[in-house]
PDB file of C-alpha atoms in Angstrom:
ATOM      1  CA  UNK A   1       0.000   0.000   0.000  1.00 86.00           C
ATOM      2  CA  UNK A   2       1.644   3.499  -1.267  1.00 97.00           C
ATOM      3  CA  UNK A   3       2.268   5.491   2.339  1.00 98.00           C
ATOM      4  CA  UNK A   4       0.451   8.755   0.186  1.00 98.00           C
ATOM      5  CA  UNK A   5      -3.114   8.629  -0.689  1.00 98.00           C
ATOM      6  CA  UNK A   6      -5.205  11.412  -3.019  1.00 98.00           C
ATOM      7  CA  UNK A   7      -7.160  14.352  -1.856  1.00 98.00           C
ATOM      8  CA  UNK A   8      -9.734  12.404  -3.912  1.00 98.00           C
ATOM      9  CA  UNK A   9      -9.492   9.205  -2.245  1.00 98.00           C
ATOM     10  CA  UNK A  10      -9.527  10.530   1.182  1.00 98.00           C
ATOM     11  CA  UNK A  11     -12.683  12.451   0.023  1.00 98.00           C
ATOM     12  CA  UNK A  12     -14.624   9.124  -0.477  1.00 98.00           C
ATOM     13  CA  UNK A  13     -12.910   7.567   2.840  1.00 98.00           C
ATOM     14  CA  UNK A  14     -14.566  10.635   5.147  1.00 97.00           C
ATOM     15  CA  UNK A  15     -16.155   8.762   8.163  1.00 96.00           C
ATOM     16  CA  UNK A  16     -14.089   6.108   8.121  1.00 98.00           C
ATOM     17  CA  UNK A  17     -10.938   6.872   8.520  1.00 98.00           C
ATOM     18  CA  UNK A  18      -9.005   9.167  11.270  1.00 98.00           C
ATOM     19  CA  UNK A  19      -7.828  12.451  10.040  1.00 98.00           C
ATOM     20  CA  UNK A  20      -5.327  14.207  12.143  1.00 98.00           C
ATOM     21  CA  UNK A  21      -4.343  18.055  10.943  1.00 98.00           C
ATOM     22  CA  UNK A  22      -0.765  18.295  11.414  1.00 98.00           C
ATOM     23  CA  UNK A  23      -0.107  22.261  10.214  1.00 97.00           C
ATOM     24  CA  UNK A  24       3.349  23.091  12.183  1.00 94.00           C
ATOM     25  CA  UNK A  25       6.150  24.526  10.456  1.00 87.00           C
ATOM     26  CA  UNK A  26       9.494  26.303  11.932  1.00 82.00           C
ATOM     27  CA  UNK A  27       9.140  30.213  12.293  1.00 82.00           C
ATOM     28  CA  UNK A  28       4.865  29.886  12.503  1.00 82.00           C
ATOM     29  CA  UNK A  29       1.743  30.433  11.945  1.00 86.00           C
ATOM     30  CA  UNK A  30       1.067  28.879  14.555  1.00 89.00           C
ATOM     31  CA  UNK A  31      -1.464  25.537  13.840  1.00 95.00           C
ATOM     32  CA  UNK A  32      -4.035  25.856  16.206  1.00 95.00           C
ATOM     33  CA  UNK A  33      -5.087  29.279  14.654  1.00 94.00           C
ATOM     34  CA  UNK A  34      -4.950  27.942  10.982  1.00 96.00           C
ATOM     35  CA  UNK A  35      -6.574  24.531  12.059  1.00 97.00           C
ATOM     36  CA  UNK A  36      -8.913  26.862  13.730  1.00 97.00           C
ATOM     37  CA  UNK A  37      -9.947  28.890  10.749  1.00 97.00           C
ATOM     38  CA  UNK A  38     -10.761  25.834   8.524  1.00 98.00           C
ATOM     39  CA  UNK A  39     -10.048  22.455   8.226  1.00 98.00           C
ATOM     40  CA  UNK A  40     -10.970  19.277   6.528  1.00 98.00           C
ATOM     41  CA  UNK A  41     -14.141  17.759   7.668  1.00 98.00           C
ATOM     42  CA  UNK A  42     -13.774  15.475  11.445  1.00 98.00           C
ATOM     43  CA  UNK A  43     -10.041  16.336  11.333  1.00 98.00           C
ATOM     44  CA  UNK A  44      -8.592  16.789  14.808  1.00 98.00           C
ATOM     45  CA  UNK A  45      -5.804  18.886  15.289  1.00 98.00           C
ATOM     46  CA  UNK A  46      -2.376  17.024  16.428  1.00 98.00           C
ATOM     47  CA  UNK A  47       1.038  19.676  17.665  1.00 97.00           C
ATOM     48  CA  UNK A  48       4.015  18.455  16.395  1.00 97.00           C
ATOM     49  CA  UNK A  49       5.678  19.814  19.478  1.00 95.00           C
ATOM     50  CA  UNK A  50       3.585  18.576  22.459  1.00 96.00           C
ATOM     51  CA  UNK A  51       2.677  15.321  20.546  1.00 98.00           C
ATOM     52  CA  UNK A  52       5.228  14.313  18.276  1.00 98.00           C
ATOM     53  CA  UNK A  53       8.199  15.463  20.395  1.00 98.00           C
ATOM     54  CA  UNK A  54       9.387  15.146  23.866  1.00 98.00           C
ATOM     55  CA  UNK A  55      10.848  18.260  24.982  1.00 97.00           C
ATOM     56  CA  UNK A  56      14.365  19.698  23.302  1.00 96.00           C
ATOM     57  CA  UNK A  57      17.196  18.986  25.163  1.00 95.00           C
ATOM     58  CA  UNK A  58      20.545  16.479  24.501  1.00 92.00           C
ATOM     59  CA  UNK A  59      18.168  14.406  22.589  1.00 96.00           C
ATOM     60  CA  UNK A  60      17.847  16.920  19.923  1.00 97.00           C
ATOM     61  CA  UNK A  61      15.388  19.861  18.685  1.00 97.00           C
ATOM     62  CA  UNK A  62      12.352  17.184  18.374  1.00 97.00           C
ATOM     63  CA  UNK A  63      13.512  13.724  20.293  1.00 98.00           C
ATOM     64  CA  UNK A  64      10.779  10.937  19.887  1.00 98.00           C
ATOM     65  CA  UNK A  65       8.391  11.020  22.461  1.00 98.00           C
ATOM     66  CA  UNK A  66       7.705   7.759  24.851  1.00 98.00           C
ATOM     67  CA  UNK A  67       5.759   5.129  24.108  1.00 98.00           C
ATOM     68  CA  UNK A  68       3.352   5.874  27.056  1.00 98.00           C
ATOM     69  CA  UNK A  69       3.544   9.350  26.036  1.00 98.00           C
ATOM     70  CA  UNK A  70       2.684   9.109  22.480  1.00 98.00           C
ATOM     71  CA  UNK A  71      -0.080   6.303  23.120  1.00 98.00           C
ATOM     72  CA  UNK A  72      -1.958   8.724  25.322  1.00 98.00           C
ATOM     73  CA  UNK A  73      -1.745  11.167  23.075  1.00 98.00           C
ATOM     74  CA  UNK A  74      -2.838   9.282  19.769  1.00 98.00           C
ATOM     75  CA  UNK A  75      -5.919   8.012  22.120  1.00 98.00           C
ATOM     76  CA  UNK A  76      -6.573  10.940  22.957  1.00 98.00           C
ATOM     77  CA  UNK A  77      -6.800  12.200  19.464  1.00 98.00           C
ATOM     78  CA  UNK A  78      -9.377   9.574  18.674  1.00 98.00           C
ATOM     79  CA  UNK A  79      -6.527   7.062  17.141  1.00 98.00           C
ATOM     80  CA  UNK A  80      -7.334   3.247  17.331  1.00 98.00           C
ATOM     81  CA  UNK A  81      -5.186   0.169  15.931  1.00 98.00           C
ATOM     82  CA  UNK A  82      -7.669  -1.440  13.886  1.00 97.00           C
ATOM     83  CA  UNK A  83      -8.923   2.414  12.084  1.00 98.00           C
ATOM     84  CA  UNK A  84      -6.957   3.747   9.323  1.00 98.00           C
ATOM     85  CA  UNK A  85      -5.538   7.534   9.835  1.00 98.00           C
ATOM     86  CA  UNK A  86      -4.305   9.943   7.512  1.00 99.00           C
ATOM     87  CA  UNK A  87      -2.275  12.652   8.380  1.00 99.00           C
ATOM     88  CA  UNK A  88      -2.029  16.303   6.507  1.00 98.00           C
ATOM     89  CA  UNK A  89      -0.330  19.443   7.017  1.00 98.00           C
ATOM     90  CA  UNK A  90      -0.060  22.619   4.446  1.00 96.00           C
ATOM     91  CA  UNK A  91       3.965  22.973   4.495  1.00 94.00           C
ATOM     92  CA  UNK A  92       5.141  19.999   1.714  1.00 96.00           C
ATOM     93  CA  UNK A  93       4.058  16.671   4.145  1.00 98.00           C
ATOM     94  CA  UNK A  94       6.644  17.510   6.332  1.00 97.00           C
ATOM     95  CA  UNK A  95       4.721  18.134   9.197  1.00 97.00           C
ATOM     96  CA  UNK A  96       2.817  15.327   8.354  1.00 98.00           C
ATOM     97  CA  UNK A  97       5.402  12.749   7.464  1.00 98.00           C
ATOM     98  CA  UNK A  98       6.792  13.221  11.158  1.00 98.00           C
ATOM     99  CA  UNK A  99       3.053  12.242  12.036  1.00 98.00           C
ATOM    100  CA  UNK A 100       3.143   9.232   9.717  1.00 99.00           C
ATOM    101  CA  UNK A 101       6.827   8.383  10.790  1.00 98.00           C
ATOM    102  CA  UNK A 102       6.275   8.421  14.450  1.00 98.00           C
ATOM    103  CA  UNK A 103       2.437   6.529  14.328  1.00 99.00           C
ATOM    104  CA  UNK A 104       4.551   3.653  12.109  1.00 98.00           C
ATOM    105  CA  UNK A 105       7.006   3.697  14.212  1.00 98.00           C
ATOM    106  CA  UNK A 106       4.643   2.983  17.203  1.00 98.00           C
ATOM    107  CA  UNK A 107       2.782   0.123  15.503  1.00 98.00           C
ATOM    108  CA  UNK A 108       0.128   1.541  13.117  1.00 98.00           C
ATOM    109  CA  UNK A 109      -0.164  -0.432  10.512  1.00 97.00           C
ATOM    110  CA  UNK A 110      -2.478   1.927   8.317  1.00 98.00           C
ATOM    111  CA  UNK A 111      -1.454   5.508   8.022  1.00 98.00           C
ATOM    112  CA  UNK A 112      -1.113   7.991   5.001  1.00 98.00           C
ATOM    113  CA  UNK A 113      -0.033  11.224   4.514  1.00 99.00           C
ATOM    114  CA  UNK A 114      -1.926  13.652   2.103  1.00 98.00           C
ATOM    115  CA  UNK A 115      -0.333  14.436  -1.481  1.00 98.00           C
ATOM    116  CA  UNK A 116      -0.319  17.627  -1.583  1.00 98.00           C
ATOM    117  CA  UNK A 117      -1.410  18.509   1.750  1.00 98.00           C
ATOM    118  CA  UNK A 118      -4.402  21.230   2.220  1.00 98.00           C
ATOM    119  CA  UNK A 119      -3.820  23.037  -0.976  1.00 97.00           C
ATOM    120  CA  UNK A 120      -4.849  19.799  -2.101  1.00 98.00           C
ATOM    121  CA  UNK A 121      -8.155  19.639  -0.832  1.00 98.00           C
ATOM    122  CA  UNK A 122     -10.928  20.978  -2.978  1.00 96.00           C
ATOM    123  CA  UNK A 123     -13.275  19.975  -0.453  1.00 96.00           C
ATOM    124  CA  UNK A 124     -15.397  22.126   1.987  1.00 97.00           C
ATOM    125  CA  UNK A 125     -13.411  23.218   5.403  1.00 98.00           C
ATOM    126  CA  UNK A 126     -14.651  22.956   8.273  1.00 98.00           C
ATOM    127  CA  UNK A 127     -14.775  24.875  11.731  1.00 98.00           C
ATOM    128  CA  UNK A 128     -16.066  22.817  13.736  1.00 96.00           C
ATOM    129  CA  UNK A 129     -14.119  20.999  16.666  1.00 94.00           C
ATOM    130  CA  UNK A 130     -15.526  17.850  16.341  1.00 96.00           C
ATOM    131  CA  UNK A 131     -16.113  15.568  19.297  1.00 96.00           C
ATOM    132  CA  UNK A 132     -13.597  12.917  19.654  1.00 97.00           C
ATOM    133  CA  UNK A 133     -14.140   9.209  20.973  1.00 97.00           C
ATOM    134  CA  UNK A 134     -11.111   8.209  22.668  1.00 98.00           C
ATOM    135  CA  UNK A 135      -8.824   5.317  20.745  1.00 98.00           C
ATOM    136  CA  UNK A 136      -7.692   2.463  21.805  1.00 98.00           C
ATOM    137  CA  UNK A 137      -3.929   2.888  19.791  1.00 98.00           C
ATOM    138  CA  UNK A 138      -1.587   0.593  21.381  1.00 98.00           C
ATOM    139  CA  UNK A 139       2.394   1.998  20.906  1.00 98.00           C
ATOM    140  CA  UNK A 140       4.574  -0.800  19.908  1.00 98.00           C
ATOM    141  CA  UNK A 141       8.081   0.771  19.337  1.00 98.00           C
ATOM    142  CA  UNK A 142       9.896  -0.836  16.470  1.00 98.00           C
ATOM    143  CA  UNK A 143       7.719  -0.195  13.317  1.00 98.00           C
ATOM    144  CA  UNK A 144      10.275   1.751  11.626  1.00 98.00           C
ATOM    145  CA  UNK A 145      13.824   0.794  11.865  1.00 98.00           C
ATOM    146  CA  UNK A 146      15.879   4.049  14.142  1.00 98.00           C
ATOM    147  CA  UNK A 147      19.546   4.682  14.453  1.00 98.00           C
ATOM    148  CA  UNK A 148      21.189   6.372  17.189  1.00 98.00           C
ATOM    149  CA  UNK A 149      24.038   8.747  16.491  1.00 98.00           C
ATOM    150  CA  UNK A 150      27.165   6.193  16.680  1.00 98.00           C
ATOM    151  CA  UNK A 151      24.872   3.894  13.939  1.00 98.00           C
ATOM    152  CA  UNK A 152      24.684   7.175  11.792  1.00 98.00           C
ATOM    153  CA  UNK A 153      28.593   7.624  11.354  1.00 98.00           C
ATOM    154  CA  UNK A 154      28.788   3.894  10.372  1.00 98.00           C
ATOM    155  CA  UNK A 155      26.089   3.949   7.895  1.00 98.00           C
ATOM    156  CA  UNK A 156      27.691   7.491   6.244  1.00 98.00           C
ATOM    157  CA  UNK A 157      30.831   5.006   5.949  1.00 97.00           C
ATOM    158  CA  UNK A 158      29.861   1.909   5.143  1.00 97.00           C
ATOM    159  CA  UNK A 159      26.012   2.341   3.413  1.00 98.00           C
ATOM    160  CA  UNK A 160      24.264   6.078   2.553  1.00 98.00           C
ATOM    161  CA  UNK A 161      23.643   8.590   4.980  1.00 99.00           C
ATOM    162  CA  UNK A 162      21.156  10.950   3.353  1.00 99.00           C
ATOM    163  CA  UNK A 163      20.878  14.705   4.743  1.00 99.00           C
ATOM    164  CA  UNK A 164      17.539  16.351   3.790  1.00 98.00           C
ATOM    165  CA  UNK A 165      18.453  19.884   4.858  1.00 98.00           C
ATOM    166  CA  UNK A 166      18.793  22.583   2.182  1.00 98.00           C
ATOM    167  CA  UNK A 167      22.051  22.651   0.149  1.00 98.00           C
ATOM    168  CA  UNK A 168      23.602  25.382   1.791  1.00 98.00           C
ATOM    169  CA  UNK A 169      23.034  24.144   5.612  1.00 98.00           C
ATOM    170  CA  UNK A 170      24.238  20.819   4.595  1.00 98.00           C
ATOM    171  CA  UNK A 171      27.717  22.993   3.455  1.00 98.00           C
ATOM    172  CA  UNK A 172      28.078  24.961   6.785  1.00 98.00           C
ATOM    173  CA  UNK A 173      27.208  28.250   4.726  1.00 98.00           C
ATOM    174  CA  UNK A 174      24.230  29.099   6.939  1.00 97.00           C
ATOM    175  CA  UNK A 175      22.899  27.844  10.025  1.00 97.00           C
ATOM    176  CA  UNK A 176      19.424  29.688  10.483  1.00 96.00           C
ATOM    177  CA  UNK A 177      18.755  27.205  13.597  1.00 96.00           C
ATOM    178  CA  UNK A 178      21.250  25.563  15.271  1.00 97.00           C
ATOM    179  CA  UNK A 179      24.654  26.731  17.262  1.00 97.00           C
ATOM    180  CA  UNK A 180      27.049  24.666  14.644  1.00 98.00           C
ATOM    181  CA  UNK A 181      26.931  24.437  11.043  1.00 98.00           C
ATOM    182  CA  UNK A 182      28.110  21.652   8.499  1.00 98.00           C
ATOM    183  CA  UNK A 183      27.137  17.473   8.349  1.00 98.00           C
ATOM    184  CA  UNK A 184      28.103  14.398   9.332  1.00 98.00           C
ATOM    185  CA  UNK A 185      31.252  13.720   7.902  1.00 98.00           C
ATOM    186  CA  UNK A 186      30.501  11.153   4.838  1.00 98.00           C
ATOM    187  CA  UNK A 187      26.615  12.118   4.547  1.00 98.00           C
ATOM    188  CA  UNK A 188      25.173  12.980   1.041  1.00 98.00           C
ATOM    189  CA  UNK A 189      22.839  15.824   0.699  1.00 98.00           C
ATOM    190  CA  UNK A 190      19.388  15.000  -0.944  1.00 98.00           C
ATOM    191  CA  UNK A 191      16.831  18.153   0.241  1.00 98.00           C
ATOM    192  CA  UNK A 192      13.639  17.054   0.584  1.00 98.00           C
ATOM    193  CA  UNK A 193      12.246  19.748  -1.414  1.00 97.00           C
ATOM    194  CA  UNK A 194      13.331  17.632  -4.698  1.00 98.00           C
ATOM    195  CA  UNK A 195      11.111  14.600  -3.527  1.00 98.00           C
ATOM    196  CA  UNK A 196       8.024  16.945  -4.975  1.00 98.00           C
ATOM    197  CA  UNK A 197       6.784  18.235  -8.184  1.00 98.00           C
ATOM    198  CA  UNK A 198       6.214  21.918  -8.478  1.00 95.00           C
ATOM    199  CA  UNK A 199       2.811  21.979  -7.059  1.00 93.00           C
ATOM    200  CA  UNK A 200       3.779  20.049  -4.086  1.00 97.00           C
ATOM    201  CA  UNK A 201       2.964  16.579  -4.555  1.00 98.00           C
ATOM    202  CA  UNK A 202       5.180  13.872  -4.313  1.00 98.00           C
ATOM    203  CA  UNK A 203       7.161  12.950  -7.303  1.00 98.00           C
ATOM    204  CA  UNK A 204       6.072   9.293  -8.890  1.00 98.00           C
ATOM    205  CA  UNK A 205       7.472   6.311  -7.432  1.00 98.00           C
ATOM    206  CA  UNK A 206       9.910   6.004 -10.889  1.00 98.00           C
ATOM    207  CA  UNK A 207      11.469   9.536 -10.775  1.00 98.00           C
ATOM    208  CA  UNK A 208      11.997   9.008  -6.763  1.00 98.00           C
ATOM    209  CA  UNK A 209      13.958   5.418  -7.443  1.00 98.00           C
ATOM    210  CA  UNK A 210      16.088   6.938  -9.786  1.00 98.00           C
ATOM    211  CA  UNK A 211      16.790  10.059  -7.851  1.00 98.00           C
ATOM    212  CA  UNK A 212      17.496   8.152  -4.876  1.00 98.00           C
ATOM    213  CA  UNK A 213      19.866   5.605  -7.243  1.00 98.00           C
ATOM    214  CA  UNK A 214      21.998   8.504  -8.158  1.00 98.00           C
ATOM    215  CA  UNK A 215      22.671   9.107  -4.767  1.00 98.00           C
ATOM    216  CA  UNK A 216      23.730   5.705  -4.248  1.00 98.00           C
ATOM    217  CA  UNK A 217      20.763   4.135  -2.808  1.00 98.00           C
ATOM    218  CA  UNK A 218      20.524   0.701  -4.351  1.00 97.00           C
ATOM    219  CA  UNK A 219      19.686  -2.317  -3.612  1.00 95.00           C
ATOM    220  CA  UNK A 220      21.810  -4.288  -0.671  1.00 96.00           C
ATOM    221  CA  UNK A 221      23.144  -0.887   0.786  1.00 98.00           C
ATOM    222  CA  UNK A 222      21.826   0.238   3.875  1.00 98.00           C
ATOM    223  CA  UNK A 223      20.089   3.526   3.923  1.00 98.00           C
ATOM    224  CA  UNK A 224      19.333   6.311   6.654  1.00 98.00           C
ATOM    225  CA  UNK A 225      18.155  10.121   7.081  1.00 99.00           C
ATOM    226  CA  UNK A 226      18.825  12.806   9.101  1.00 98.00           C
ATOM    227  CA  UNK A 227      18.407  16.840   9.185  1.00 98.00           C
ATOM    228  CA  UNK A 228      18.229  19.458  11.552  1.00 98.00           C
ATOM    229  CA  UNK A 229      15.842  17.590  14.175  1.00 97.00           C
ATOM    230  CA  UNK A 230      14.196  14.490  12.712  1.00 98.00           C
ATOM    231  CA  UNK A 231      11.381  16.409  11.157  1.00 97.00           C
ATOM    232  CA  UNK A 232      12.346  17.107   7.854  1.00 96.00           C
ATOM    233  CA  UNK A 233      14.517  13.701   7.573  1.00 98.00           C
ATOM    234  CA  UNK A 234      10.586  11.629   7.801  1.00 98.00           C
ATOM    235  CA  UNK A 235       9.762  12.884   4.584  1.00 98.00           C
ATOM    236  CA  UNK A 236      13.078  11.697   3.467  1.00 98.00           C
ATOM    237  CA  UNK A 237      12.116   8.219   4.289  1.00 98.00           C
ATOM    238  CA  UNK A 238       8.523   8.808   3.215  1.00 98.00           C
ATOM    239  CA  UNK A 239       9.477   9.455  -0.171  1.00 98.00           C
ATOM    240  CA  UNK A 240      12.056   6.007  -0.062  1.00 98.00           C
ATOM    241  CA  UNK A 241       8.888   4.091   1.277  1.00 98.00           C
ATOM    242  CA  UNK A 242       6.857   5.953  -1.519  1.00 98.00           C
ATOM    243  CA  UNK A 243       9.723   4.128  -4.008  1.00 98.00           C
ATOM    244  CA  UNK A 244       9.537   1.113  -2.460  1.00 97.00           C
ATOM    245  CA  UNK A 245      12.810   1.447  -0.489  1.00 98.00           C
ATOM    246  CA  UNK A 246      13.477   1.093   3.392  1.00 97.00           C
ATOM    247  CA  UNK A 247      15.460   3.689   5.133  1.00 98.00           C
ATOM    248  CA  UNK A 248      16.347   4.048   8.613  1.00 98.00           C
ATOM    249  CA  UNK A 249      15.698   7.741  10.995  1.00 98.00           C
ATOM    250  CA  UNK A 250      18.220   9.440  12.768  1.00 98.00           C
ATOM    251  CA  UNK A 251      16.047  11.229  14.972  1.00 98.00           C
ATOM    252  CA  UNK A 252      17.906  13.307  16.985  1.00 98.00           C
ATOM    253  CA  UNK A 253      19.619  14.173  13.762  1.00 98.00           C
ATOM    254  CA  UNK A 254      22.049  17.312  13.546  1.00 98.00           C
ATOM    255  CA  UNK A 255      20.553  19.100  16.759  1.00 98.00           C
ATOM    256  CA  UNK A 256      21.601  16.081  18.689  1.00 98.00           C
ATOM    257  CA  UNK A 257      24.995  15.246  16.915  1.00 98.00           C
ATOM    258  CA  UNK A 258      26.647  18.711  17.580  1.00 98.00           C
ATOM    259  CA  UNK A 259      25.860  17.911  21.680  1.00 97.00           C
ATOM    260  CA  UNK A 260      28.753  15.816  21.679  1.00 97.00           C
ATOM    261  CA  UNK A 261      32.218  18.058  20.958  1.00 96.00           C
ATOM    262  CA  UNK A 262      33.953  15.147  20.168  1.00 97.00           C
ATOM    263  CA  UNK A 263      31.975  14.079  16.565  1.00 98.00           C
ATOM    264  CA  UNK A 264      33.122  15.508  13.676  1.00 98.00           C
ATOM    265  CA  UNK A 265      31.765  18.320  11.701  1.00 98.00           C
ATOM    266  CA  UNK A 266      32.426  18.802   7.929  1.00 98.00           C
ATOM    267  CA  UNK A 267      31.300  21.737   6.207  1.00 98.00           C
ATOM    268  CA  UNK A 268      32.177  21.798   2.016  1.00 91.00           C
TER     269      UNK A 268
END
């Protein structure tokens, strides 16, 4: 099953599936006010910081949240094992693929992100708060394959390390966010922005295997992600899983890696 499904297709699903609005991106609006002012039909509104996070500290910008944590939460939410959920956000799935990571990682075995996210829609919007019946979501860690920091310098040797931060982060030019600038020694930049097609849906499975192939992600050479907090780096591996390839997360990503003075920074 493709992890992306059509504006379309979630149309016809309305009522029977979960549909969690994910808006959150770096620098605002903030989501509650645009979830507030329309959204799609039953959609419930799920923070990327409170929900999808634990709080920032040596961990990273965005560290994974616990289990129990993030099981309350997604019952809270209305998320149940056996109901399908799709996730959406209005800033290029990545918002949203953090959603779909972390509720894979956890167990669920039927989520989807939105091509195209809101702009997609050509629905009605809603502004209506709908009333939510609790879930019964059970977190299972282990649904997604993670790597800590020490397995992230061995894959940039000895498989692909992908970075999906903008070119010029990934080169220590700029560092808009965090105290260091540069990459993991050995990592290959792939921004996520070239996983989409102008209008912001995902590229077809085809173009995404051969972009990823040129970056030397083939078949029998292990594959990870990572970018500025673990946010970003999801859609990374949500466009792999969109090209039928399996990639590892380095969650706490660069905002984690420069914590320790003694790993290696290249910038170039």
């Amino acid at each position: 099953m493709s992890p992306l499904i059509t504006a379309a297709d979630l149309a016809d699903a309305l009522g029977g599936v979960t549909v969690l609005d994910v808006r959150w991106r770096l620098g605002g609006p903030p989501g509650p006010a645009e979830y507030a002012l329309g959204h799609i039909p039953g959609a419930v509104y799920c923070d990327l910081d409170t929900v999808l996070a634990a709080p920032a500290g040596k961990g990273g910008r965005h560290p994974l949240p616990s289990a129990a944590a993030f099981e309350a939460s997604m019952r809270s939410l209305g998320v149940s094992d056996g109901r399908p959920v799709v996730v959406y956000d209005d800033w290029n799935a990545l918002a949203a693929a953090r959603a779909w990571w972390c509720l894979r990682y956890f167990g669920h075995r039927d989520v989807r992100v939105l091509d195209g996210g809101l702009k997609a829609w050509t629905g009605d919007l809603s502004k209506d708060t709908p009333d939510v019946v609790p879930g019964d979501f059970t977190a299972r860690p282990g649904g997604m394959p993670l790597i800590t920091a020490d397995q992230a310098a061995i894959l940039a040797d000895d498989g692909v390390l992908l970075d999906a931060r903008a070119r010029e982060r990934y080169r220590g030019e700029v560092e808009p966010v965090d105290p260091v600038a540069g990459h993991i020694p050995g990592a290959v930049n792939a921004p996520t922005t070239e996983n989409l097609e102008p209008g912001g849906r995902f590229h077809r499975p085809e173009f995404l295997r051969e972009r990823f192939n040129t970056l030397g992600v083939v078949e029998g050479v292990p594959v990870g992600a990572y970018c500025g907090s673990g946010v970003t780096a999801a859609h990374e591996v949500l466009a792999l899983e969109s090209a039928g390839m399996t990639a590892s997360l380095y969650a706490g990503s660069w905002s984690e890696w420069i914590t320790d003075p003694a790993r290696p920074v290249e910038r170039s």
